PDB file of C-alpha atoms in Angstrom:
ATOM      1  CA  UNK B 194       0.000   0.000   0.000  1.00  0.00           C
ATOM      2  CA  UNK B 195       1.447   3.324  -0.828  1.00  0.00           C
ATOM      3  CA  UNK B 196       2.498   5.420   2.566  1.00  0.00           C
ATOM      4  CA  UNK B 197       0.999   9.013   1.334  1.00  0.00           C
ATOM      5  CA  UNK B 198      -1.936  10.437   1.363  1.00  0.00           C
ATOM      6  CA  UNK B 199      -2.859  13.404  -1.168  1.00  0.00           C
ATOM      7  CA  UNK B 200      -5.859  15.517  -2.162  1.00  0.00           C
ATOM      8  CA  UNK B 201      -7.609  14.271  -4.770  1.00  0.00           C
ATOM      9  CA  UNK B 202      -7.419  17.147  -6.918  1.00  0.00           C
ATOM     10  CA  UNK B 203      -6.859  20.398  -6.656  1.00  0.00           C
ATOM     11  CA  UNK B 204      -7.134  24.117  -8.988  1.00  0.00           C
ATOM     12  CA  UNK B 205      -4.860  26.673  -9.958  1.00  0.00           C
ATOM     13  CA  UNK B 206      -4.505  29.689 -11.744  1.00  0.00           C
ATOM     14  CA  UNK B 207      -1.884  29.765 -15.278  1.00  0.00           C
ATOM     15  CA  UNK B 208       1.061  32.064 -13.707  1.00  0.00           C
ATOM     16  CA  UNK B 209       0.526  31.125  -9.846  1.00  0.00           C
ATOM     17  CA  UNK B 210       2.113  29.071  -8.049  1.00  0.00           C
ATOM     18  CA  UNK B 211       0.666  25.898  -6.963  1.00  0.00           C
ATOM     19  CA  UNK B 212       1.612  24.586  -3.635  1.00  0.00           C
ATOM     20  CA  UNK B 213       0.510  20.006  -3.830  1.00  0.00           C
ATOM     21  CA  UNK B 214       0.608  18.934  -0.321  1.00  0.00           C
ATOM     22  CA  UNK B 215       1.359  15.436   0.670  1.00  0.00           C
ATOM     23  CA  UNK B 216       1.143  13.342   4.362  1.00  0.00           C
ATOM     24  CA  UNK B 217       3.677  10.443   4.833  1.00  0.00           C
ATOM     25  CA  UNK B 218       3.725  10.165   8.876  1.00  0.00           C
ATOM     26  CA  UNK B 219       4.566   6.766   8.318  1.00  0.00           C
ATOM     27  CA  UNK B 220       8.157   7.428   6.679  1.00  0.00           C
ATOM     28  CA  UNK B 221      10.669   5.978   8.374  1.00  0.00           C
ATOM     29  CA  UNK B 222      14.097   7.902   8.932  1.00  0.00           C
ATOM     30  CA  UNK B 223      16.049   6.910   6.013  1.00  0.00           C
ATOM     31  CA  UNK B 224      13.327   7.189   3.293  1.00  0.00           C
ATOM     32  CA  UNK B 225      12.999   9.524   0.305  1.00  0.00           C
ATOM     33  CA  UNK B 226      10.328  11.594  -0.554  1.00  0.00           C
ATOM     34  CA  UNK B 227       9.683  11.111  -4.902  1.00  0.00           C
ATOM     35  CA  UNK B 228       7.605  13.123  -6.673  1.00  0.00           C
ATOM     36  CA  UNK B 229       6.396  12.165 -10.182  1.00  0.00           C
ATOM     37  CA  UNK B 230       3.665  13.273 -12.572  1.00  0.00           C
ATOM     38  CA  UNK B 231       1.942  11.970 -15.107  1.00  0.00           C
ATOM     39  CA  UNK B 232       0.480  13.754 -18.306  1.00  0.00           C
ATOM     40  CA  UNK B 233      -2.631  11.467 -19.728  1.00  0.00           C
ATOM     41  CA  UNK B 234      -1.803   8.388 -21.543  1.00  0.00           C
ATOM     42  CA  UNK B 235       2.562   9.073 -20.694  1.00  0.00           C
ATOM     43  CA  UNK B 236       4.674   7.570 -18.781  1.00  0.00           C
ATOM     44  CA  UNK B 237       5.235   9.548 -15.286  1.00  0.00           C
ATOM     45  CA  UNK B 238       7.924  11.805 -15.792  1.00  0.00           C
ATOM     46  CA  UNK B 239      10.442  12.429 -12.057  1.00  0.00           C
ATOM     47  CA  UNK B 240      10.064  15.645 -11.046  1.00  0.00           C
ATOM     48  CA  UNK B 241      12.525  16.196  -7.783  1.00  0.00           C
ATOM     49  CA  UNK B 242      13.390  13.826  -4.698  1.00  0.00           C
ATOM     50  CA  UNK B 243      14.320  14.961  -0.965  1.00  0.00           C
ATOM     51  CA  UNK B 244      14.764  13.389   2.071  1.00  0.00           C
ATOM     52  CA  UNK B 245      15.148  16.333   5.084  1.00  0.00           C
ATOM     53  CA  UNK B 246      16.329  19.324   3.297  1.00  0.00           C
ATOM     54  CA  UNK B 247      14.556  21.597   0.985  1.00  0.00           C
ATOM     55  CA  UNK B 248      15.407  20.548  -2.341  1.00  0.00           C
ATOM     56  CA  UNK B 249      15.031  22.825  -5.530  1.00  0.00           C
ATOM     57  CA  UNK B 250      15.638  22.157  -9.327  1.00  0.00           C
ATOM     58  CA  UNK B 251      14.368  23.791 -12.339  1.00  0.00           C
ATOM     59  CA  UNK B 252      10.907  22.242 -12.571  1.00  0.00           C
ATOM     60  CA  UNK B 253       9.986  22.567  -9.037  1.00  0.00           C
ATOM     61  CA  UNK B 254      10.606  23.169  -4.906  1.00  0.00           C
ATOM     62  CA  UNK B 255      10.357  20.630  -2.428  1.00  0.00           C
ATOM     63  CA  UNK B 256       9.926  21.443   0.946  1.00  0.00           C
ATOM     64  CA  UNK B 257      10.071  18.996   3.806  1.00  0.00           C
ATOM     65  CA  UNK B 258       8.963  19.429   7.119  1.00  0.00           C
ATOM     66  CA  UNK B 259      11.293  19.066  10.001  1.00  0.00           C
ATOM     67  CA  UNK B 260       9.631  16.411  11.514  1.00  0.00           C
ATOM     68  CA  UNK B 261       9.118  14.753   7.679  1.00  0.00           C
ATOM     69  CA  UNK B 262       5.975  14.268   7.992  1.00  0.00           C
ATOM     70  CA  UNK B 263       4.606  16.106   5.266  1.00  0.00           C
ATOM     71  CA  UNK B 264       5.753  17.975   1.965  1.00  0.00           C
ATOM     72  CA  UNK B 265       4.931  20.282  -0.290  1.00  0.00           C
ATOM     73  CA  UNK B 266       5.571  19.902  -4.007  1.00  0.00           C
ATOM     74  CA  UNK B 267       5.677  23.745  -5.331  1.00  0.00           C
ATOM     75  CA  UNK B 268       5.517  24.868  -8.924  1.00  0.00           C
ATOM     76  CA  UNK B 269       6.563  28.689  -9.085  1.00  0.00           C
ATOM     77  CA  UNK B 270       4.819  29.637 -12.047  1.00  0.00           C
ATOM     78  CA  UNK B 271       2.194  26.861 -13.629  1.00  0.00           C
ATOM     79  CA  UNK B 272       1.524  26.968 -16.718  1.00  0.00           C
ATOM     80  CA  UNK B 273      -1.354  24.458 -19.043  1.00  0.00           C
ATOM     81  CA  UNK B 274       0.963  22.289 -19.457  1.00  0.00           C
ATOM     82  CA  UNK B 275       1.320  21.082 -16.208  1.00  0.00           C
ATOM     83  CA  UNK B 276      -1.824  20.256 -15.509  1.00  0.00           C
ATOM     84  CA  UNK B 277      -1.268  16.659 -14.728  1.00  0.00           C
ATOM     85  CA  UNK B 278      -1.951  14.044 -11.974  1.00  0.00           C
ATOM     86  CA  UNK B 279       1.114  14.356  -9.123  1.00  0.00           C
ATOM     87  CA  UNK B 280       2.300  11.336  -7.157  1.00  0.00           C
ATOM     88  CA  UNK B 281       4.329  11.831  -4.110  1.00  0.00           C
ATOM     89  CA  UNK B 282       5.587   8.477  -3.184  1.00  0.00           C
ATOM     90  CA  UNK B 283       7.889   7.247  -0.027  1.00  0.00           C
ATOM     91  CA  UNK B 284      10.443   4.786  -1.456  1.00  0.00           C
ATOM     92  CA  UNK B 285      10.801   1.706  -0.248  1.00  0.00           C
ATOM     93  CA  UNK B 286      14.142   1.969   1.648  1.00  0.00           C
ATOM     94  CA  UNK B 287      14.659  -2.044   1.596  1.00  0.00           C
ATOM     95  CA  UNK B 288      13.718  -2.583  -2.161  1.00  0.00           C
ATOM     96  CA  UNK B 289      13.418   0.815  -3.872  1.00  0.00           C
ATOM     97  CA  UNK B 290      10.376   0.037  -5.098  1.00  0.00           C
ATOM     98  CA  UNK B 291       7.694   2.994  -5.873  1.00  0.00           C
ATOM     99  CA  UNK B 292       4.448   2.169  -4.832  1.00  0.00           C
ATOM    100  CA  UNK B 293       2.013   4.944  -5.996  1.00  0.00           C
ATOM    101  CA  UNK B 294      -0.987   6.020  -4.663  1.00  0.00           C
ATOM    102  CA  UNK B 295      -3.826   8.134  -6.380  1.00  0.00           C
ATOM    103  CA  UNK B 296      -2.031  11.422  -6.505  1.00  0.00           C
ATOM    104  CA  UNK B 297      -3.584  14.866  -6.903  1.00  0.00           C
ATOM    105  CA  UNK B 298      -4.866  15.922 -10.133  1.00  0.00           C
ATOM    106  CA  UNK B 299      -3.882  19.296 -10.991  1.00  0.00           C
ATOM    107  CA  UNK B 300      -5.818  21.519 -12.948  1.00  0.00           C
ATOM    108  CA  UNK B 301      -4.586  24.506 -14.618  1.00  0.00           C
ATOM    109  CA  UNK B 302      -6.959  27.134 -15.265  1.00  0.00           C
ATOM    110  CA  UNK B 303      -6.683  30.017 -17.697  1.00  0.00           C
TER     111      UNK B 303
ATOM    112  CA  UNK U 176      19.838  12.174 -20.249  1.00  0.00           C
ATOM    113  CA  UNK U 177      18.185   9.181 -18.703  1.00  0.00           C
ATOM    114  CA  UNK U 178      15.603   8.332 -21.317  1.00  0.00           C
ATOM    115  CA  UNK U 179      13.643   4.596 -21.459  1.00  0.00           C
ATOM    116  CA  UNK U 180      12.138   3.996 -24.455  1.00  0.00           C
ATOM    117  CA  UNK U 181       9.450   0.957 -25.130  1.00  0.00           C
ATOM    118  CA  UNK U 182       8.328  -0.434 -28.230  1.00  0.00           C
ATOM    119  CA  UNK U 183       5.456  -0.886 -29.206  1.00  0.00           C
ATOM    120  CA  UNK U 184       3.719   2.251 -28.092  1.00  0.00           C
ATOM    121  CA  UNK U 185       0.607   0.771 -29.161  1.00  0.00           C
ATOM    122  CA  UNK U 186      -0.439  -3.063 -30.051  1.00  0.00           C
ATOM    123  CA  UNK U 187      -3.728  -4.623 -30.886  1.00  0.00           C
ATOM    124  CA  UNK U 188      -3.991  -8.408 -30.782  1.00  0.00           C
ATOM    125  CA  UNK U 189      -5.889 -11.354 -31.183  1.00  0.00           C
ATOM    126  CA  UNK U 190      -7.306 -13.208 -27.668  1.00  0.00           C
ATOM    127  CA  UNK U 191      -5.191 -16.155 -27.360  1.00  0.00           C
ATOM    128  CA  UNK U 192      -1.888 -14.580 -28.524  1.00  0.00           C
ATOM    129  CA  UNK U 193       1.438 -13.556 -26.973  1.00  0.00           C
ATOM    130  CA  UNK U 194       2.747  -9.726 -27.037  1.00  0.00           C
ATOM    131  CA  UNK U 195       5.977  -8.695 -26.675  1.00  0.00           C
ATOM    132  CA  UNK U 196       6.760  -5.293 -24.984  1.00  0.00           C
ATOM    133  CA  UNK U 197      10.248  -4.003 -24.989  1.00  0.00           C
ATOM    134  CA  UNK U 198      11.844  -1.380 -22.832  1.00  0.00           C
ATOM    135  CA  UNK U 199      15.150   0.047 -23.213  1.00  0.00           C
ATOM    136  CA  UNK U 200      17.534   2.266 -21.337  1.00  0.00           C
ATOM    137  CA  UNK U 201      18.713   4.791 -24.064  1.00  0.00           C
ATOM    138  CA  UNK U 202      21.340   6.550 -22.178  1.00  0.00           C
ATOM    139  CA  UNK U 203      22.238   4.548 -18.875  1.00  0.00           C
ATOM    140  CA  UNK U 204      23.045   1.170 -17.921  1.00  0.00           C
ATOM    141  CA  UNK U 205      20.148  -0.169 -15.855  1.00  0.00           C
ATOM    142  CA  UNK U 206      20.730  -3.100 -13.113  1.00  0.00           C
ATOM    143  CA  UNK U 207      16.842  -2.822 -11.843  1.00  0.00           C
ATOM    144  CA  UNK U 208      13.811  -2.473 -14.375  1.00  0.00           C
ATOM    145  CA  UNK U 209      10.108  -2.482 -13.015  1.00  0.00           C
ATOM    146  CA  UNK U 210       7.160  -3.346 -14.961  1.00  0.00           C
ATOM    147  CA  UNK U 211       3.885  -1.556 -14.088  1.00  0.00           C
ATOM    148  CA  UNK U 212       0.134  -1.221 -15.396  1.00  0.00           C
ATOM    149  CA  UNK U 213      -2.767   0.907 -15.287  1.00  0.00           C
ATOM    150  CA  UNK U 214      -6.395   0.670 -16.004  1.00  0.00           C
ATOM    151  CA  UNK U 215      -8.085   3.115 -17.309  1.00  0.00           C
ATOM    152  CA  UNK U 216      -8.762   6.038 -14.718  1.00  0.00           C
ATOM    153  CA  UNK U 217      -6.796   4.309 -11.857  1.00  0.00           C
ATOM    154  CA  UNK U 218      -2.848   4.731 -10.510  1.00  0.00           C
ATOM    155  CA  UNK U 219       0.205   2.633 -11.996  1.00  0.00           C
ATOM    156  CA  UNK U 220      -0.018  -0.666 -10.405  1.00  0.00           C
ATOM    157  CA  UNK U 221       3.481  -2.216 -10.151  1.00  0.00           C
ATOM    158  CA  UNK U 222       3.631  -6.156 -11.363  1.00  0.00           C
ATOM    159  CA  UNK U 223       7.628  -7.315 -11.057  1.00  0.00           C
ATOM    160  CA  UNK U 224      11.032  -5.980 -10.468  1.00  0.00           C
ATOM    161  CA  UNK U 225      13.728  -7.401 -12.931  1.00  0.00           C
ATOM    162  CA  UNK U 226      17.409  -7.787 -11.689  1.00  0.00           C
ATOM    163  CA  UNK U 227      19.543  -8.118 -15.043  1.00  0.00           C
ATOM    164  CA  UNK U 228      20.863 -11.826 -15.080  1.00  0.00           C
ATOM    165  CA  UNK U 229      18.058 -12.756 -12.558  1.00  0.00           C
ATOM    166  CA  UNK U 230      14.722 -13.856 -12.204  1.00  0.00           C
ATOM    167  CA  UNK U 231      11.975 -11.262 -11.580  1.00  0.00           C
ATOM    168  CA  UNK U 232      10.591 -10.854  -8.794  1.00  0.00           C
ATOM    169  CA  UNK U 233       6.520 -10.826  -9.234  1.00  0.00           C
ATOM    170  CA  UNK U 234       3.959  -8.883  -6.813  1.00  0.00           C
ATOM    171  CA  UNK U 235       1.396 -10.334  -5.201  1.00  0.00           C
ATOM    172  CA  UNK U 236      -1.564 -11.790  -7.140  1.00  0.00           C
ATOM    173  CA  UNK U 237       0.894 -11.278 -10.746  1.00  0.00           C
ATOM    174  CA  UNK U 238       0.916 -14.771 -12.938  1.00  0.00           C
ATOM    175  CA  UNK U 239       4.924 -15.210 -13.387  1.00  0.00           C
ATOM    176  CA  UNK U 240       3.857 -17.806 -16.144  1.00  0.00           C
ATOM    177  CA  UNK U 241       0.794 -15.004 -17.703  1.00  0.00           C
ATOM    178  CA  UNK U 242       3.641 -12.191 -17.587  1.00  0.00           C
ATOM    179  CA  UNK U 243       7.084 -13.375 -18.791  1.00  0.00           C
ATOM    180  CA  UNK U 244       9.797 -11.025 -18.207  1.00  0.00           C
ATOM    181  CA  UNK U 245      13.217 -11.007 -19.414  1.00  0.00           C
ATOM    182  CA  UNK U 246      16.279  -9.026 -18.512  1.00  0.00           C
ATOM    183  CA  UNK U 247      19.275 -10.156 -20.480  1.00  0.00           C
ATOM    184  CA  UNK U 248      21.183  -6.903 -20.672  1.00  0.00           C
ATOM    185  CA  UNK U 249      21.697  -3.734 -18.654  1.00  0.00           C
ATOM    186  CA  UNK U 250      19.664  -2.056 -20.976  1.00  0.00           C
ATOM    187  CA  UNK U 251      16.675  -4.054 -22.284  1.00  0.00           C
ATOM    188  CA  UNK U 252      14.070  -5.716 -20.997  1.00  0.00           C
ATOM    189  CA  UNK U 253      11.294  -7.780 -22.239  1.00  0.00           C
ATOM    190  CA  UNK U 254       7.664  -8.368 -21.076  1.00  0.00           C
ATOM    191  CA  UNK U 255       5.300 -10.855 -22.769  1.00  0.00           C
ATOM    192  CA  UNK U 256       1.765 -11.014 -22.157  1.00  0.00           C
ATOM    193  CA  UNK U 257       1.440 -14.766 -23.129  1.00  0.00           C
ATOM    194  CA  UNK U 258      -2.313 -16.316 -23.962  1.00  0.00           C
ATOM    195  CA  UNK U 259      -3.225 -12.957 -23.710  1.00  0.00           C
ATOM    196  CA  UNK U 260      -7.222 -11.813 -23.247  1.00  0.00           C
ATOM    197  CA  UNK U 261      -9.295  -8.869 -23.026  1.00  0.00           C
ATOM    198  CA  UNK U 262      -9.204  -8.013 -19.731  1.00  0.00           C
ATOM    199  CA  UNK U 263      -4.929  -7.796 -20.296  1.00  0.00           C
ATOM    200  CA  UNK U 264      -5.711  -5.027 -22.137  1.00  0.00           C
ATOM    201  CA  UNK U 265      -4.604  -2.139 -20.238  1.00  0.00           C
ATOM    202  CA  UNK U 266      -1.342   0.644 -20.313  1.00  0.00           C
ATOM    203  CA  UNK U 267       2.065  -1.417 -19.811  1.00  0.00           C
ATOM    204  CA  UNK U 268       4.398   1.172 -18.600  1.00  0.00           C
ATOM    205  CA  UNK U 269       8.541   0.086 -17.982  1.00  0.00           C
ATOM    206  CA  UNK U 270      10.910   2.095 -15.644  1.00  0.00           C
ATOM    207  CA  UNK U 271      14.642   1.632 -15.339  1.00  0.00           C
ATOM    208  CA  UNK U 272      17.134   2.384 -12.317  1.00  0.00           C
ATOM    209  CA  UNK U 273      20.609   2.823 -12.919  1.00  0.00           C
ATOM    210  CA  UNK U 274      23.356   1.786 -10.509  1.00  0.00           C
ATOM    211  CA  UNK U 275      22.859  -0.234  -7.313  1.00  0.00           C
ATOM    212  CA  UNK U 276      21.477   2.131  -4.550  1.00  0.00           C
ATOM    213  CA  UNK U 277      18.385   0.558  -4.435  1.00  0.00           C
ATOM    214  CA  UNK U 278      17.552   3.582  -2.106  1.00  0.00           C
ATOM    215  CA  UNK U 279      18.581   6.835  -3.541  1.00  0.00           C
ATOM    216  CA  UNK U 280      18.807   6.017  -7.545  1.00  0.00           C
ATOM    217  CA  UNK U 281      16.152   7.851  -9.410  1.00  0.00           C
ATOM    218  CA  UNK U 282      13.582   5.789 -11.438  1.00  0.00           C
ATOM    219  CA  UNK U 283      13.258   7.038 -15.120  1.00  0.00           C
ATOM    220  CA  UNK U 284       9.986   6.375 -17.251  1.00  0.00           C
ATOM    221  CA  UNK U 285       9.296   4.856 -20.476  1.00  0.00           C
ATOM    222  CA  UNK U 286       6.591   6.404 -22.001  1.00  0.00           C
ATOM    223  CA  UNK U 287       4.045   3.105 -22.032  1.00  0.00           C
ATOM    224  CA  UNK U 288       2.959   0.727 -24.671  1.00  0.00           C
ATOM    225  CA  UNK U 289      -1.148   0.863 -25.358  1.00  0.00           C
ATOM    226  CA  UNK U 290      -2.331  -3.010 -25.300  1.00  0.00           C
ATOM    227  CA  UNK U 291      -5.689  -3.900 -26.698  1.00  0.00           C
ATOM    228  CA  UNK U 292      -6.852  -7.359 -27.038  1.00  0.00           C
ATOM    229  CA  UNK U 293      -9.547  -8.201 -29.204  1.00  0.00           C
TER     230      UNK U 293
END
């Protein structure tokens, strides 16, 4: 069973930022955080890992609470194009594996 | 960088035949490949993790003997849907892992091969 738990969908406005919260008070000390998303009939493409700090790369932010608990995926500036469904999944730290949940759907609005 | 590829994006069979899906790491040796699915309007569901030079390693409820998967090189591997029927038909979707940190390496994407059996 996937250890996250995410909105089911959620809105935003083209040129805002939208902020994807995800709950993984399950994750144990030594897991990651992945995020993925996945554009209709694609593959999921990665979008940024973490597993304390805040992590930042040129598609998104990724900001971990101390107590890693939760995160927060953060687009700066969405655009239509990444409307999409987001999966934040807690790796497996024994196997790797990524077991995904039903992530948020994210609509971008005009 | 880091680009799995599959072929066939799409395939349309018969009922009682066998499809072959490949996946291939374009750019990156890959020790670990997973094999997932999804149904229509529902999340990837993963089906077997396949060491290269090993045997997979199927999930719970997954047919080894429906779902043949073979990983003869670090950068291709194989899934056949053998005796295949209509309710196989679903979105096959390959990922590949390079290195060894089963922890830490990132997972690339293939982009997911479209089966339809008639």
């Amino acid at each position: 069973d996937a250890k996250t738990t995410q909105p089911p969908s959620m809105d935003c406005a083209e040129g805002r930022a939208a902020n994807l919260p995800c709950n993984h008070s399950t994750i144990s000390g030594n897991e990651y955080v992945y995020w993925y998303r996945q554009i209709h009939s694609q593959g999921p493409q990665y979008i940024i890992h973490g597993l304390k700090n805040n992590e930042t790369n040129e598609m998104a932010s990724l900001i971990i609470t101390e107590d890693r608990k939760s995160s927060t995926l953060i687009l700066p500036h969405a655009t239509l194009r990444d409307t999409a469904v987001y999966y934040c999944i807690v790796r497996d730290r024994n196997t790797g594996k990524l077991i995904f949940g039903q992530g948020t759907t994210l609509q971008v609005k005009p | 960088g880091a680009v799995v590829s599959q072929h066939p994006s799409w395939v349309i069979c018969k009922s009682g035949t066998s499809v072959k899906i490949e996946c291939r790491s374009l750019d990156f040796q890959a020790t670990t490949m997973f094999w997932y699915r999804q149904f229509p309007k529902q999340s990837l569901m993963l089906m077997a993790t396949s060491n290269e030079g090993s045997k997979a390693t199927y999930e719970q409820g997954v047919e080894k003997d429906k779902f043949l998967i073979n990983h003869a090189s670090l950068t291709l591997s194989t899934l056949t849907v053998t005796s295949a029927h209509p309710e196989d038909s679903s979105f096959y979707i390959c990922s590949a892992r390079p290195g060894l940190a089963a922890r830490t390496d990132t997972q690339y994407f293939g982009p997911g091969t479209r089966l339809t059996v008639l």
